[in-house]
Amino acid sequence: MKYDMHSMKAEEFINDEEIKETVAYANAHKNDLALVDEILEKARKRKGISHRDASVLLACDDEEKVKEIYDLAEQIKKDFYGNRIVLFAPLYLSNYCVNGCLYCPYHLKNKHIPRKKLSQEEVAKEVIALQDMGHKRLAIEAGEDPVNNPIEYILDCIKTIYSIKHKNGAIRRVNVNIAATTVENYTKLKDAGIGTYILFQETYNKENYEVLHPTGPKHDYAYHTEAMDRAMEGGIDDVGIGVLFGLDNYAYEFAGLLMHAEHLEAVHGVGPHTISVPRVKPADDIDPGDFDNSLSDDMFCKIAACIRIAVPYTGMIISTRETPEVREKIIRLGVSQISGGSRTSVGGYAEKERPHDTEQFDVSDNRTLDEVVNWLMRAGYIPSFCTACYREGRTGDRFMELCKSGQIQNCCHPNALMTLKEFLIDYASEDTKRIGEEVIEREIGTIPKEKVREVVKERLVKIAEGERDFRF
Ligand code: SF4
Ligand code: SF4
């Protein structure tokens, strides 16, 4: 198999030999400071760099250069995403699953956990609970099970989610994280009005992939790896990729991840909308120590910084798997979206106490959404509940064009302030409200266009009077 980023064959666009050569090249050149400087110079143009160049940066351990890498990642983050952080929550629909993934408690052979699938009434209850927290953007999750979770079930759930309007609440964007499926099913998801289709590769190393997925349809590496091509063929413009760090060597995964992004850009003219960086976490029947590729917090942060530099236009997502300390550091280096107030069990939001019996993984950040919003603002960020782009038809290449021209900033910033204002009025505690009003006051002044500033001021008044859902 030869490396070819334009190929539609998994083993050619994620080519094992190319990845191994890349990792070897990166190790051989990691302290070639002239080369590192040359790559950093390229990266400063903010047009992204190749998987090879990015791998050299990741391997580099010269203290001064590593600092330059971090500084550049932070600067790119500021230039493209400002100080905004978009918030979302996962919603677990069903933990029935026919696969045998060794790192996930939902694997078929796990008989300790109760199996549960939400009825439409239960979905509605979860959505009301999420709306009452203040969420506007969800990522739905379900195991792979053609009998219990067929595509019709997922579509019904999406319809229910969009239909619930509780008090001033509404879920305005549903992202979908379900198993690899057919072009036809992707078209159905597109027609149901989903935002991003998310599918983690777990690991790009085929040999290891097959060991980690010993049974079930997910065992098929090519079918899984080529899923994003089918999704795009089915009409989905925005796709989200990711690996589960800890399953294989991080340098291998990093190169694979960027090769996947390069492939999507080369073939479909638009790279991934988001990249997620989850790490293996403890859960029922799962001990992360069983996977000997766990990586330190420092290396995890460096990976995030190098992703930020390599693909500046791609959003980066981190979940509540990480502690607040790691989240704080990594947000600065490039993350643009985080989950908040998450419950990773089926039916978890409608329960008063956080249930653990059907959890997919241990949540390390147990704060409420209000606490996360409060913390973000104290750290200098603007929490955003914006969902404007896909609702305005700004998806795929239209979105990327706006991003690359820098024009998207004129939408993100005012939208963040207006959605934050909604949150403060409808859901925030007194303390969060107080800080939030100060943040809005301060940040209005930073909107560059006077006309936009005036419109935002008018709309903020209207929001205070009860109107909702303004957007640019
Ligand atoms: S990772 Fe997904 S496919 Fe694998 S066992 Fe868990 S729910 Fe099923
Ligand atoms: S305007 Fe678009 S890119 Fe910006 S925060 Fe909103 S949805 Fe995201």
Coordinates of C-alpha atoms and ligand atoms in Angstrom, one line a residue:
M1 CA 0.0 0.0 0.0
K2 CA 1.4 3.4 -1.0
Y3 CA 0.6 6.7 0.8
D4 CA -1.9 8.8 -1.2
M5 CA -3.9 11.5 0.5
H6 CA -6.3 11.6 -2.5
S7 CA -7.1 7.9 -2.3
M8 CA -10.5 6.8 -1.0
K9 CA -8.9 3.7 0.6
A10 CA -8.2 3.9 4.3
E11 CA -4.9 2.2 4.2
E12 CA -3.6 4.5 1.5
F13 CA -4.7 7.9 3.1
I14 CA -3.8 6.6 6.6
N15 CA -0.7 4.8 5.5
D16 CA 1.1 2.9 8.2
E17 CA 4.5 3.2 6.4
E18 CA 4.1 6.9 6.0
I19 CA 3.2 7.3 9.7
K20 CA 6.2 5.2 10.8
E21 CA 8.5 7.2 8.5
T22 CA 7.1 10.4 9.8
V23 CA 7.6 9.5 13.4
A24 CA 11.2 8.3 12.7
Y25 CA 11.9 11.5 10.7
A26 CA 10.5 13.6 13.6
N27 CA 12.7 11.9 16.1
A28 CA 15.8 12.2 13.9
H29 CA 15.2 16.0 13.4
K30 CA 13.7 17.0 16.7
N31 CA 16.7 19.0 17.7
D32 CA 17.6 20.3 14.3
L33 CA 16.9 23.9 15.4
A34 CA 17.2 25.3 11.9
L35 CA 14.5 23.0 10.6
V36 CA 12.3 23.7 13.7
D37 CA 12.7 27.5 13.0
E38 CA 11.8 27.0 9.3
I39 CA 8.6 25.1 10.3
L40 CA 7.7 27.7 12.9
E41 CA 8.2 30.4 10.2
K42 CA 5.8 28.5 7.9
A43 CA 3.3 28.0 10.8
R44 CA 3.3 31.7 11.6
K45 CA 1.6 32.3 8.2
R46 CA -1.4 30.6 9.9
K47 CA -2.2 28.5 6.9
G48 CA -1.4 25.2 8.6
I49 CA 1.5 22.8 8.3
S50 CA 1.8 19.2 7.1
H51 CA 1.7 16.1 9.3
R52 CA 5.5 15.7 8.9
D53 CA 6.3 19.3 10.0
A54 CA 3.8 19.1 12.8
S55 CA 5.4 15.9 14.0
V56 CA 8.8 17.5 14.2
L57 CA 7.4 20.2 16.4
L58 CA 5.7 17.6 18.6
A59 CA 9.0 15.7 19.0
C60 CA 11.1 18.8 19.6
D61 CA 12.3 19.0 23.2
D62 CA 14.5 22.1 23.1
E63 CA 13.2 24.2 25.9
E64 CA 13.3 27.5 24.1
K65 CA 11.7 26.1 20.9
V66 CA 9.0 24.4 22.9
K67 CA 8.2 27.7 24.5
E68 CA 7.9 29.2 21.0
I69 CA 5.6 26.4 20.0
Y70 CA 3.3 27.1 23.0
D71 CA 3.4 30.9 22.4
L72 CA 2.5 30.5 18.7
A73 CA -0.4 28.1 19.6
E74 CA -1.7 30.6 22.0
Q75 CA -1.4 33.4 19.5
I76 CA -3.2 31.4 16.8
K77 CA -5.9 30.6 19.3
K78 CA -6.3 34.3 20.1
D79 CA -6.3 35.3 16.5
F80 CA -8.9 32.8 15.3
Y81 CA -11.1 32.2 18.3
G82 CA -10.5 35.2 20.5
N83 CA -11.3 34.6 24.1
R84 CA -14.6 32.7 23.4
I85 CA -15.3 29.2 24.4
V86 CA -18.4 27.4 23.0
L87 CA -20.2 25.2 25.5
F88 CA -22.1 21.9 24.8
A89 CA -23.3 18.8 26.6
P90 CA -23.3 15.1 25.6
L91 CA -26.7 13.3 25.7
Y92 CA -26.5 9.6 26.0
L93 CA -29.5 7.9 24.3
S94 CA -28.7 4.2 24.6
N95 CA -25.9 2.0 25.9
Y96 CA -26.9 -1.1 23.9
C97 CA -24.0 -2.0 21.8
V98 CA -23.0 -5.0 19.7
N99 CA -19.3 -4.1 19.5
G100 CA -16.5 -5.4 21.6
C101 CA -14.3 -2.3 22.1
L102 CA -11.9 -3.2 24.9
Y103 CA -11.7 0.3 26.4
C104 CA -15.5 1.0 26.7
P105 CA -17.8 -0.3 29.4
Y106 CA -20.7 -0.5 26.8
H107 CA -19.0 -3.4 25.1
L108 CA -21.3 -6.4 24.4
K109 CA -19.7 -8.7 26.9
N110 CA -20.0 -6.4 29.9
K111 CA -22.7 -8.0 32.0
H112 CA -22.2 -5.7 35.0
I113 CA -24.0 -2.7 33.7
P114 CA -27.7 -2.3 33.2
R115 CA -28.6 -1.7 29.5
K116 CA -30.8 1.2 28.9
K117 CA -32.3 3.0 26.0
L118 CA -34.3 6.3 26.4
S119 CA -37.9 6.3 25.2
Q120 CA -39.0 9.5 23.5
E121 CA -40.7 10.6 26.7
E122 CA -37.4 10.1 28.5
V123 CA -35.5 12.0 25.8
A124 CA -37.9 14.9 26.3
K125 CA -37.2 14.8 30.1
E126 CA -33.5 14.9 29.5
V127 CA -33.8 17.8 27.1
I128 CA -35.9 19.8 29.5
A129 CA -33.2 19.1 32.2
L130 CA -30.5 20.3 29.8
Q131 CA -32.4 23.3 28.7
D132 CA -33.0 24.2 32.4
M133 CA -29.2 24.2 32.8
G134 CA -28.9 26.6 29.9
H135 CA -27.6 24.3 27.1
K136 CA -28.3 25.1 23.5
R137 CA -26.0 22.7 21.8
L138 CA -25.9 18.9 22.3
A139 CA -23.9 15.9 21.1
I140 CA -26.0 12.8 21.1
E141 CA -24.3 9.5 21.7
A142 CA -25.5 5.9 21.3
G143 CA -23.9 2.5 21.0
E144 CA -24.0 0.6 17.8
D145 CA -27.0 -1.8 17.8
P146 CA -29.1 -2.2 14.6
V147 CA -32.0 -3.8 16.6
N148 CA -32.1 -1.4 19.6
N149 CA -30.7 1.8 18.1
P150 CA -31.5 1.7 14.4
I151 CA -31.2 4.9 12.4
E152 CA -35.0 5.5 12.7
Y153 CA -34.6 5.6 16.5
I154 CA -31.8 8.2 16.2
L155 CA -33.9 10.3 13.8
D156 CA -36.9 10.1 16.2
C157 CA -34.7 11.3 19.0
I158 CA -33.4 14.2 17.0
K159 CA -36.9 15.2 16.1
T160 CA -37.9 15.1 19.8
I161 CA -34.9 17.1 20.8
Y162 CA -35.6 19.9 18.3
S163 CA -39.3 20.0 19.2
I164 CA -38.9 20.7 22.9
K165 CA -39.3 24.4 23.8
H166 CA -39.3 24.6 27.6
K167 CA -39.6 28.1 29.1
N168 CA -37.1 30.1 27.2
G169 CA -35.0 27.0 26.4
A170 CA -34.3 25.4 23.0
I171 CA -31.7 23.0 21.7
R172 CA -30.5 24.8 18.6
R173 CA -27.9 22.4 17.3
V174 CA -27.7 18.7 17.6
N175 CA -24.4 17.1 16.8
V176 CA -24.4 13.4 16.3
N177 CA -21.8 10.8 17.5
I178 CA -23.0 7.4 16.3
A179 CA -21.3 4.4 14.7
A180 CA -20.0 4.5 11.1
T181 CA -22.9 3.9 8.8
T182 CA -24.0 4.1 5.1
V183 CA -24.2 7.0 2.8
E184 CA -28.0 6.7 2.8
N185 CA -28.2 6.9 6.6
Y186 CA -25.8 9.9 6.6
T187 CA -28.2 11.6 4.1
K188 CA -31.1 10.9 6.6
L189 CA -29.1 12.6 9.4
K190 CA -28.4 15.5 7.2
D191 CA -32.1 15.9 6.3
A192 CA -32.9 15.7 10.1
G193 CA -30.9 18.9 10.5
I194 CA -27.9 17.8 12.4
G195 CA -24.9 20.0 13.0
T196 CA -21.6 18.1 13.0
Y197 CA -21.3 14.3 12.5
I198 CA -18.7 13.1 15.0
L199 CA -16.9 9.8 14.9
F200 CA -13.6 9.1 16.7
Q201 CA -11.1 6.9 15.0
E202 CA -10.1 5.6 18.5
T203 CA -6.7 4.5 17.0
Y204 CA -5.2 5.0 13.5
N205 CA -3.0 1.9 14.0
K206 CA -4.8 -0.8 12.0
E207 CA -3.1 -3.7 13.7
N208 CA -3.9 -2.4 17.2
Y209 CA -7.3 -1.2 16.0
E210 CA -8.2 -4.8 15.2
V211 CA -7.0 -6.1 18.6
L212 CA -8.9 -3.4 20.4
H213 CA -12.1 -4.1 18.4
P214 CA -12.1 -7.8 18.4
T215 CA -15.8 -8.3 17.6
G216 CA -18.8 -6.5 16.0
P217 CA -19.1 -4.4 12.9
K218 CA -16.6 -1.8 14.3
H219 CA -13.8 -4.5 13.8
D220 CA -13.7 -3.4 10.1
Y221 CA -10.9 -0.8 10.1
A222 CA -11.5 0.4 6.5
Y223 CA -15.3 0.8 7.0
H224 CA -14.7 2.8 10.1
T225 CA -11.8 4.9 8.7
E226 CA -13.7 5.7 5.5
A227 CA -16.9 6.8 7.4
M228 CA -16.2 10.5 7.0
D229 CA -15.9 10.2 3.2
R230 CA -19.3 8.5 3.2
A231 CA -20.8 11.2 5.5
M232 CA -19.6 13.9 3.2
E233 CA -20.9 12.0 0.2
G234 CA -24.2 11.8 2.0
G235 CA -24.3 15.6 2.2
I236 CA -23.0 16.2 5.7
D237 CA -20.7 19.2 5.5
D238 CA -19.2 19.3 8.9
V239 CA -17.5 16.3 10.4
G240 CA -15.6 15.9 13.6
I241 CA -12.7 13.5 14.0
G242 CA -10.6 12.4 17.0
V243 CA -8.6 9.7 18.6
L244 CA -8.7 8.2 22.0
F245 CA -5.3 9.1 23.3
G246 CA -3.7 6.3 25.4
L247 CA -4.7 3.4 23.1
D248 CA -1.6 3.6 20.9
N249 CA 1.6 5.6 20.7
Y250 CA 0.7 9.3 20.8
A251 CA 3.1 10.3 18.0
Y252 CA 1.6 7.7 15.7
E253 CA -1.9 8.9 16.5
F254 CA -1.0 12.5 16.1
A255 CA 0.4 11.9 12.6
G256 CA -2.6 9.8 11.7
L257 CA -5.0 12.4 12.9
L258 CA -3.4 15.1 10.7
M259 CA -3.2 12.8 7.7
H260 CA -7.0 12.2 8.1
A261 CA -7.5 16.0 8.1
E262 CA -5.3 16.4 5.0
H263 CA -7.2 13.7 3.2
L264 CA -10.6 15.3 3.8
E265 CA -9.3 18.6 2.7
A266 CA -7.7 17.1 -0.4
V267 CA -10.7 15.1 -1.5
H268 CA -13.7 17.1 -0.3
G269 CA -12.1 20.6 -0.3
V270 CA -12.9 21.0 3.4
G271 CA -11.1 19.6 6.4
P272 CA -12.7 18.4 9.6
H273 CA -14.9 21.0 11.4
T274 CA -13.6 19.8 14.8
I275 CA -10.9 17.6 16.3
S276 CA -11.6 16.0 19.7
V277 CA -8.8 15.0 22.1
P278 CA -10.2 12.5 24.6
R279 CA -8.0 10.3 26.8
V280 CA -8.7 6.8 28.1
K281 CA -10.4 7.1 31.5
P282 CA -11.5 4.6 34.1
A283 CA -15.0 3.1 33.9
D284 CA -16.9 -0.1 34.9
D285 CA -14.8 -3.0 33.6
I286 CA -12.1 -0.6 32.2
D287 CA -8.8 0.2 33.8
P288 CA -6.7 2.7 31.8
G289 CA -3.6 0.9 33.2
D290 CA -4.5 -1.9 30.8
F291 CA -3.4 0.3 28.0
D292 CA 0.3 1.1 28.2
N293 CA 0.3 4.2 26.0
S294 CA -1.0 6.6 28.6
L295 CA 0.5 10.1 28.2
S296 CA 1.4 12.8 30.7
D297 CA -0.6 16.0 31.1
D298 CA 2.3 17.9 29.7
M299 CA 2.5 15.8 26.5
F300 CA -1.3 16.0 26.2
C301 CA -1.1 19.8 26.2
K302 CA 1.8 19.8 23.7
I303 CA -0.4 17.7 21.4
A304 CA -3.2 20.3 21.6
A305 CA -0.7 23.1 20.9
C306 CA 0.7 21.3 17.8
I307 CA -2.8 20.5 16.5
R308 CA -3.7 24.2 16.9
I309 CA -0.7 25.2 14.8
A310 CA -1.2 22.5 12.2
V311 CA -4.9 23.1 11.5
P312 CA -5.7 26.7 12.7
Y313 CA -9.3 26.6 11.2
T314 CA -10.4 23.4 12.9
G315 CA -12.2 23.8 16.2
M316 CA -10.8 21.7 19.0
I317 CA -12.9 20.0 21.7
I318 CA -12.2 18.8 25.2
S319 CA -14.6 17.0 27.4
T320 CA -15.2 16.6 31.2
R321 CA -12.9 13.6 31.1
E322 CA -10.2 16.1 32.0
T323 CA -9.6 17.8 35.3
P324 CA -10.3 21.6 35.6
E325 CA -6.5 22.1 35.9
V326 CA -5.8 20.4 32.6
R327 CA -8.8 22.0 31.0
E328 CA -7.5 25.5 32.0
K329 CA -4.1 24.9 30.4
I330 CA -5.3 23.3 27.3
I331 CA -8.0 25.9 26.6
R332 CA -5.3 28.5 26.5
L333 CA -3.4 26.5 23.9
G334 CA -6.1 26.0 21.4
V335 CA -9.3 24.4 22.6
S336 CA -12.4 26.2 21.3
Q337 CA -15.3 24.1 22.6
I338 CA -15.8 22.3 26.0
S339 CA -18.6 20.3 27.5
G340 CA -20.0 21.5 30.8
G341 CA -22.2 20.0 33.5
S342 CA -21.9 16.7 31.6
R343 CA -23.5 13.4 32.7
T344 CA -22.2 10.4 30.8
S345 CA -24.9 8.0 31.7
V346 CA -28.1 7.1 29.9
G347 CA -30.9 9.3 31.4
G348 CA -28.4 11.0 33.8
Y349 CA -29.7 14.6 33.5
A350 CA -33.2 14.0 34.7
E351 CA -31.9 12.4 37.9
K352 CA -31.3 14.6 40.9
E353 CA -28.0 12.9 41.9
R354 CA -25.4 12.0 39.3
P355 CA -26.0 8.3 38.5
H356 CA -23.0 6.1 37.9
D357 CA -24.4 2.7 36.9
T358 CA -24.5 3.4 33.1
E359 CA -21.7 5.9 32.9
Q360 CA -19.4 5.6 29.8
F361 CA -16.5 7.1 31.6
D362 CA -15.6 8.8 34.9
V363 CA -16.1 12.5 34.7
S364 CA -13.1 14.4 36.2
D365 CA -14.8 17.7 36.1
N366 CA -18.0 17.5 38.1
R367 CA -18.9 21.2 38.2
T368 CA -22.3 22.4 37.1
L369 CA -22.7 24.4 33.9
D370 CA -23.2 27.6 36.0
E371 CA -19.9 26.9 37.8
V372 CA -18.1 26.2 34.5
V373 CA -19.4 29.5 33.0
N374 CA -18.4 31.4 36.2
W375 CA -14.9 29.8 36.1
L376 CA -14.4 30.6 32.4
M377 CA -15.3 34.3 32.9
R378 CA -13.0 34.6 35.9
A379 CA -10.2 33.2 33.8
G380 CA -10.9 35.9 31.1
Y381 CA -13.0 33.9 28.6
I382 CA -16.4 34.6 27.2
P383 CA -18.6 31.5 27.5
S384 CA -20.6 31.2 24.3
F385 CA -23.8 29.3 23.5
C386 CA -23.7 30.3 19.9
T387 CA -25.1 27.9 17.3
A388 CA -25.5 30.5 14.5
C389 CA -23.4 29.0 11.7
Y390 CA -25.3 25.9 10.7
R391 CA -28.6 27.7 11.2
E392 CA -27.5 30.4 8.8
G393 CA -26.2 27.8 6.3
R394 CA -22.6 28.6 7.1
T395 CA -21.3 25.0 6.8
G396 CA -18.6 23.1 5.0
D397 CA -16.6 25.2 2.5
R398 CA -18.8 28.3 3.1
F399 CA -17.8 28.2 6.8
M400 CA -14.1 27.6 6.0
E401 CA -14.0 30.5 3.5
L402 CA -15.4 32.8 6.2
C403 CA -12.9 31.4 8.7
K404 CA -9.9 31.8 6.4
S405 CA -10.9 35.4 5.5
G406 CA -11.2 36.2 9.2
Q407 CA -14.7 37.4 8.7
I408 CA -16.2 34.8 11.0
Q409 CA -14.9 36.8 13.9
N410 CA -17.5 39.5 13.2
C411 CA -20.1 36.8 13.9
C412 CA -18.6 34.8 16.7
H413 CA -17.9 37.7 19.1
P414 CA -21.3 39.4 19.0
N415 CA -23.1 36.0 19.0
A416 CA -21.1 35.0 22.1
L417 CA -22.2 38.1 24.0
M418 CA -25.9 37.8 23.0
T419 CA -26.1 34.1 23.9
L420 CA -24.2 34.7 27.2
K421 CA -26.8 37.4 28.0
E422 CA -29.6 34.9 27.4
F423 CA -27.9 32.5 29.8
L424 CA -27.4 35.1 32.5
I425 CA -31.0 36.1 32.5
D426 CA -32.5 32.7 32.2
Y427 CA -30.2 30.3 34.1
A428 CA -27.3 32.0 36.0
S429 CA -26.7 32.3 39.7
E430 CA -26.5 35.8 41.2
D431 CA -22.7 35.7 41.2
T432 CA -22.4 34.5 37.6
K433 CA -24.9 37.1 36.6
R434 CA -22.9 39.9 38.2
I435 CA -19.6 38.8 36.6
G436 CA -21.3 38.1 33.3
E437 CA -22.8 41.6 33.0
E438 CA -19.3 43.0 33.6
V439 CA -17.9 40.8 30.9
I440 CA -20.5 41.9 28.4
E441 CA -20.0 45.5 29.3
R442 CA -16.3 45.2 28.7
E443 CA -16.5 43.1 25.6
I444 CA -19.0 45.2 23.7
G445 CA -16.3 47.8 23.5
T446 CA -14.0 45.4 21.7
I447 CA -16.5 44.9 18.7
P448 CA -14.5 46.7 15.9
K449 CA -17.4 47.8 13.7
E450 CA -19.5 50.6 15.2
K451 CA -22.6 49.5 13.4
V452 CA -22.4 46.0 14.7
R453 CA -21.7 47.3 18.2
E454 CA -24.9 49.4 18.0
V455 CA -27.0 46.5 16.8
V456 CA -25.6 44.3 19.6
K457 CA -26.5 47.0 22.2
E458 CA -30.0 47.2 20.9
R459 CA -30.4 43.4 20.8
L460 CA -29.1 43.1 24.4
V461 CA -31.9 45.4 25.5
K462 CA -34.4 43.3 23.6
I463 CA -33.0 40.1 25.2
A464 CA -33.5 41.7 28.6
E465 CA -37.1 42.5 27.6
G466 CA -37.7 38.8 26.8
E467 CA -36.8 38.4 23.1
R468 CA -34.5 35.5 22.2
D469 CA -32.4 33.9 19.5
F470 CA -30.7 36.9 17.8
R471 CA -27.7 36.0 15.6
F472 CA -25.3 37.3 13.1
Ligands
SF4_1 S1 -17.0 2.7 22.1 FE1 -18.9 2.8 21.0 S2 -19.0 1.1 19.7 FE2 -17.4 0.6 21.2 S3 -18.4 -0.5 22.9 FE3 -18.5 1.7 23.4 S4 -20.4 2.4 22.6 FE4 -20.0 0.5 21.6
SF4_2 S1 -20.7 32.2 14.7 FE1 -20.3 30.1 13.9 S2 -18.2 29.7 14.3 FE2 -18.7 31.5 15.5 S3 -19.2 30.6 17.5 FE3 -21.1 30.8 16.3 S4 -21.5 28.8 15.4 FE4 -19.3 28.9 16.0

